[in-house]
Every structure is written in C-alpha cells, then in structure tokens.
Amino acid sequence: MFDDKTRCVVLVGVQWGDEGKGKITDVLAEQATLVARYQGGANAGHTVLVGEDEFILHLIPSGALYPDVRCLLGNGVVLDPRTLIDEIEMLQSRGVEIEDRLGVSRRAHLVLPYHKQLDGAKEAAKGSGRIGTTKRGIGPAYRDKISRNGLRVCDLADRDYCWNVVREGAATANALLAHFGVDERADPEAIMSELEFVASRVLALGTDTGSEIRSELSRGGNVLLEGAQGSLLDVDHGTYPFVTSSTTTAGGAAAGVGIGPTLIDEVLGVVKAYTTRVGAGPFPTELQGEEAERLRNLGAEFGATTGRPRRPGWFDGVVVRHAAGVNGLTGLAVTKLDVLDSFDEILLGVGYQLDGVATADFPERAADIERVRPVYEKEPGWKSDTGGCRSWDELPEAAQHYLKRIETVSEVPIRLVSVGSARSQIVRVG
Ligand code: IMP
C-alpha cells in the first residue's frame, strides 16, 4: 500500500462500522511508522489477532501492536481519560509497551462522567425511538465541544479553569438528568478528584498531532489515519439521526489530526463481504430469522464494545457507492470473505426501489431508507474453504466472480481481501 507516491493513507469503514478495520490497520501498520485516530472515542471496538492473542482496542489505534509504530489520538477524538489509562495498562500487562510511543492531541476534548450519564439517560428517555448508542458519552461530549463548553487535554494543566468548566457542566447535566427523570446526579468534586488523578499522566502524553504528522511525512515516514465507526454512521452522510456524532468519513481525517487534505495520498475503504449494523436505524438489506442467525453465528457478529448481537444482511452496493463518493475511495479492502464459504447462493444488492421507482441513490431521510426495497443479483456460492488462500489465483472461481461484482457495483478497485482473523490471512490484489 505504501510506496514512494503513497505516504499518507486514510482508512475508513464503508458500511455501519465493524467492517474489520482493526485487522486491516494492523496489516498496513507493518509498513507504517505512525498511526493516528482522527475521530470518535471509546465507542469503537477494534479487534486484532496477533498469533493466538486477541486484543480489543477502544481508543488506542490498532497500529499499537507493532512495537515500533508511533500511535496518536488526534484532536478530533473525544478522549475518556480513564479508558485511555486502563487500555495502556491492559496492553502493558500483556507485554505491549505503548506509553513511550503514544501521543494524544492537546486539543482533544475529554469525555467526562456526566457525558456518559447523559448518554444513558437520554437513550432511556427516548424509549423505542432510541439510537442504540454505546453509552460511552460520545454524543454529549461532542455537543459540549461544539457548544463551546468542553474541556480539552491542554486544560488539565489549569485546575481553576477545569473547576469552572466542570462546575457549570455538572449543573447543566444535573438539570438535564432531572428532565430525563433519572435519580443519578453528576458530582463536580468527584469529577475533579478523578481529573487530578489522571492529569499528569494524560498531560505527559500531550502533543501537537498535526505538527508530528507533518514532520513524519517530511522525514520519509508512512502515516496511516485510522477511522472508527463507518461511513453510514457519519453525522452528515450517514443514516441521520441514527448515526454517531463525528465525521467518520475521509474528509474528517485532515481536520481531525491537524493537517491539510493535500497531504493525503490514498483513501482505503474497508468493507465486509456482507453487511452488519449494531444499534437502531434503517438497514435495507437486513436479514431476519434463521438466515440472520446463520450469518451472525458464522461471522461471530457480536459487538466488540457492548457485546450486543449485530444485525446481519447482504452486501449493499448502493451503500458502498454512496460511501465511495463521499470518501473519494481509491481502493477497497474486502473483509470476512471466508464467512460466506458455506453458502449455496449469495445475494448482492445492486439498487433500490422506492415507491416502485428504481433508484441508484442513497436517500437522505431515514424514513425513506426504511421504505426502500433492495434489488438483488443472485451469485453462486463457492462452497469451499478460502481461509488458506494467499493470492487471487488461489481463490475459488465463484469467489473471484463475487469480488469482481463487488468491484463493478462499487466502482472502486479491490486492493486487499481478508479471509480470516489472523494477520497472515490476507490476499493482496494487483
Ligand atoms: P455512539 O457513537 O455511541 O453515540 O452511538 C451511535 C450509533 O453508532 C449507535 O448505533 C452505535 O451502535 C453506533 N456505533 C458507535 N460506534 C460503533 C462502532 O465502533 N461500530 C459499530 N457501530 C458503532
């Protein structure tokens, strides 16, 4: 992926998250010198298998598992300091030394305890209209950032400033918690004690991520900007309001670490060979009943952050074309092809019908996306084990045909195909 002309790559999820970005980041990180996350927070759950060891990372970039890679959390990330420290310690306890090669943007906003309380209380109050958030405080933390009530990493050095923000934030949160009808309240003094406990360790990691990335590129390093969630969860381009609260798409990568977009050379989209979604919201190619159960079990489709069962469905070409456009994808990494190994027949969504009219466009309104009927092509299954394939020629003919159809429908060339969760189970194309 990286070469003389490709030195800065953005990696984005093409569907509703959980596409296997952790595995692809880990594969690309072999050639990267620096990996940075640019948005989201501990709502992400990236699973990486190193040998027999499985690591689930929520905040720290998946590149952490290569010992010489510098890992950054950009200004666009919302940082839960306690989760960060727990994750550093989890890695250390399993032999991965990370603290001396980890940096967090001094401009990154903090997720505070009342953000998590509000996330839970708002969801509970919404009843059946809930978004199905991860309850990690993501929406409320971004709301405080945009409404200019947030606390940033750099502020941890100023106790009085922190106290003023926390006191006001807790008072506002408590009024909202009362409004949502819950008894829980934010305690500003307890929050301050917690911040005092983590401050020196978090401040020691503080850096200017944009300036670090620019220097890394000028000295010939390879930089991977790692997106979390997926394009259809993007706050602007996703299935609003059933989205997360950040710009998950490639356009957010430059702003989320502090570089200009002209430094980005390639945008690699990670796409599952089928589709899943976790949380509420429209999902046109969703399967139900036994077929859903079969795909969920074969793909082990349970959330890495919340453990919730994911909703499975067929590949949706309209979703992927939409994502290709808004991200400017230059290549695709198709993951979990092996999960389809035992199917006699595989459906591939190529368009939608909305009120009886064919459309190739992705509707803006969730209510319309709920109503579309997918148009499918039926593809023959390959009925053989692809887990051992390491080159295009080793893939069964029907699998090659299925991948070629994905490429044509998406209008993006396939660069990588993942055929299992191990690092080595990867096919490089072209
Ligand atoms: P939030 O990001 O916790 O506010 O959740 C908003 C929506 O995004 C919910 O539907 C979540 O299930 C979904 N979501 C957030 N993070 C992830 C992820 O890493 N993978 C898949 N879905 C996610």
PDB file of C-alpha atoms and ligand atoms in Angstrom, residues 16-19 21 37 40-46 58 119 123 130-140 142 228-230 233 241-246 276-281 303-306 308 310-311, ligand 1:
ATOM      1  CA  TRP A  16     -22.086   0.860   9.562  1.00  0.00           C
ATOM      2  CA  GLY A  17     -18.827   0.066  11.356  1.00  0.00           C
ATOM      3  CA  ASP A  18     -17.353  -3.282  12.434  1.00  0.00           C
ATOM      4  CA  GLU A  19     -16.010  -3.911   8.930  1.00  0.00           C
ATOM      5  CA  LYS A  21     -10.747  -2.037  10.276  1.00  0.00           C
ATOM      6  CA  ARG A  37      -7.041   8.069  15.000  1.00  0.00           C
ATOM      7  CA  GLY A  40     -14.784   9.033  17.729  1.00  0.00           C
ATOM      8  CA  GLY A  41     -13.861   7.779  21.143  1.00  0.00           C
ATOM      9  CA  ALA A  42     -14.184   4.651  23.231  1.00  0.00           C
ATOM     10  CA  ASN A  43     -17.346   3.748  21.276  1.00  0.00           C
ATOM     11  CA  ALA A  44     -15.052   1.967  18.793  1.00  0.00           C
ATOM     12  CA  GLY A  45     -14.062  -1.649  19.288  1.00  0.00           C
ATOM     13  CA  HIS A  46     -11.216  -2.795  17.074  1.00  0.00           C
ATOM     14  CA  HIS A  58     -11.384   1.022  22.049  1.00  0.00           C
ATOM     15  CA  ASP A 119     -25.915   9.452  27.085  1.00  0.00           C
ATOM     16  CA  GLU A 123     -31.397   6.904  25.470  1.00  0.00           C
ATOM     17  CA  ARG A 130     -33.581   5.459  20.840  1.00  0.00           C
ATOM     18  CA  ILE A 131     -30.450   5.451  18.668  1.00  0.00           C
ATOM     19  CA  GLY A 132     -28.921   2.432  20.416  1.00  0.00           C
ATOM     20  CA  THR A 133     -25.717   4.293  21.323  1.00  0.00           C
ATOM     21  CA  THR A 134     -22.749   2.604  23.004  1.00  0.00           C
ATOM     22  CA  LYS A 135     -23.402   4.799  26.102  1.00  0.00           C
ATOM     23  CA  ARG A 136     -19.766   5.922  26.098  1.00  0.00           C
ATOM     24  CA  GLY A 137     -20.763   9.595  26.339  1.00  0.00           C
ATOM     25  CA  ILE A 138     -19.829  10.325  22.722  1.00  0.00           C
ATOM     26  CA  GLY A 139     -22.819  12.477  21.672  1.00  0.00           C
ATOM     27  CA  PRO A 140     -22.844  14.645  24.836  1.00  0.00           C
ATOM     28  CA  TYR A 142     -19.208  16.343  21.040  1.00  0.00           C
ATOM     29  CA  ALA A 228     -13.508   4.480  13.570  1.00  0.00           C
ATOM     30  CA  GLN A 229     -17.188   3.522  13.066  1.00  0.00           C
ATOM     31  CA  GLY A 230     -18.320   3.604   9.417  1.00  0.00           C
ATOM     32  CA  LEU A 233     -22.647   6.440  10.833  1.00  0.00           C
ATOM     33  CA  PRO A 241     -30.311  10.658  13.150  1.00  0.00           C
ATOM     34  CA  PHE A 242     -29.190   7.017  13.578  1.00  0.00           C
ATOM     35  CA  VAL A 243     -25.514   7.983  13.403  1.00  0.00           C
ATOM     36  CA  THR A 244     -22.608   8.753  15.672  1.00  0.00           C
ATOM     37  CA  SER A 245     -21.655  12.363  16.433  1.00  0.00           C
ATOM     38  CA  SER A 246     -18.473  12.771  14.386  1.00  0.00           C
ATOM     39  CA  THR A 276     -23.852  -5.674   9.595  1.00  0.00           C
ATOM     40  CA  ARG A 277     -25.218  -2.929  11.767  1.00  0.00           C
ATOM     41  CA  VAL A 278     -25.396  -2.562  15.542  1.00  0.00           C
ATOM     42  CA  GLY A 279     -27.852  -0.195  17.174  1.00  0.00           C
ATOM     43  CA  ALA A 280     -31.104   1.132  15.736  1.00  0.00           C
ATOM     44  CA  GLY A 281     -31.760   2.650  12.312  1.00  0.00           C
ATOM     45  CA  GLY A 303     -20.270  -6.034  19.289  1.00  0.00           C
ATOM     46  CA  ALA A 304     -16.658  -5.676  20.495  1.00  0.00           C
ATOM     47  CA  THR A 305     -17.614  -2.720  22.721  1.00  0.00           C
ATOM     48  CA  THR A 306     -21.066  -3.621  24.010  1.00  0.00           C
ATOM     49  CA  ARG A 308     -24.693  -6.674  21.511  1.00  0.00           C
ATOM     50  CA  ARG A 310     -25.096  -7.302  15.353  1.00  0.00           C
ATOM     51  CA  ARG A 311     -27.847  -7.190  12.715  1.00  0.00           C
TER      52      ARG A 311
HETATM   53  P1  IMP B   1     -22.488   6.416  19.767  1.00  0.00           P
HETATM   54  O1  IMP B   1     -21.344   6.577  18.832  1.00  0.00           O
HETATM   55  O2  IMP B   1     -22.142   5.616  20.996  1.00  0.00           O
HETATM   56  O3  IMP B   1     -23.173   7.710  20.081  1.00  0.00           O
HETATM   57  O4  IMP B   1     -23.608   5.521  19.020  1.00  0.00           O
HETATM   58  C1  IMP B   1     -24.307   5.982  17.865  1.00  0.00           C
HETATM   59  C2  IMP B   1     -24.547   4.850  16.886  1.00  0.00           C
HETATM   60  O5  IMP B   1     -23.301   4.431  16.352  1.00  0.00           O
HETATM   61  C3  IMP B   1     -25.171   3.581  17.508  1.00  0.00           C
HETATM   62  O6  IMP B   1     -25.989   2.957  16.541  1.00  0.00           O
HETATM   63  C4  IMP B   1     -23.967   2.698  17.781  1.00  0.00           C
HETATM   64  O7  IMP B   1     -24.309   1.325  17.819  1.00  0.00           O
HETATM   65  C5  IMP B   1     -23.120   3.034  16.577  1.00  0.00           C
HETATM   66  N1  IMP B   1     -21.676   2.819  16.816  1.00  0.00           N
HETATM   67  C6  IMP B   1     -20.843   3.595  17.513  1.00  0.00           C
HETATM   68  N2  IMP B   1     -19.588   3.089  17.482  1.00  0.00           N
HETATM   69  C7  IMP B   1     -19.649   1.981  16.727  1.00  0.00           C
HETATM   70  C8  IMP B   1     -18.663   1.039  16.282  1.00  0.00           C
HETATM   71  O8  IMP B   1     -17.462   1.141  16.571  1.00  0.00           O
HETATM   72  N3  IMP B   1     -19.129   0.031  15.494  1.00  0.00           N
HETATM   73  C9  IMP B   1     -20.432  -0.072  15.110  1.00  0.00           C
HETATM   74  N4  IMP B   1     -21.384   0.786  15.493  1.00  0.00           N
HETATM   75  C10 IMP B   1     -20.992   1.812  16.289  1.00  0.00           C
END
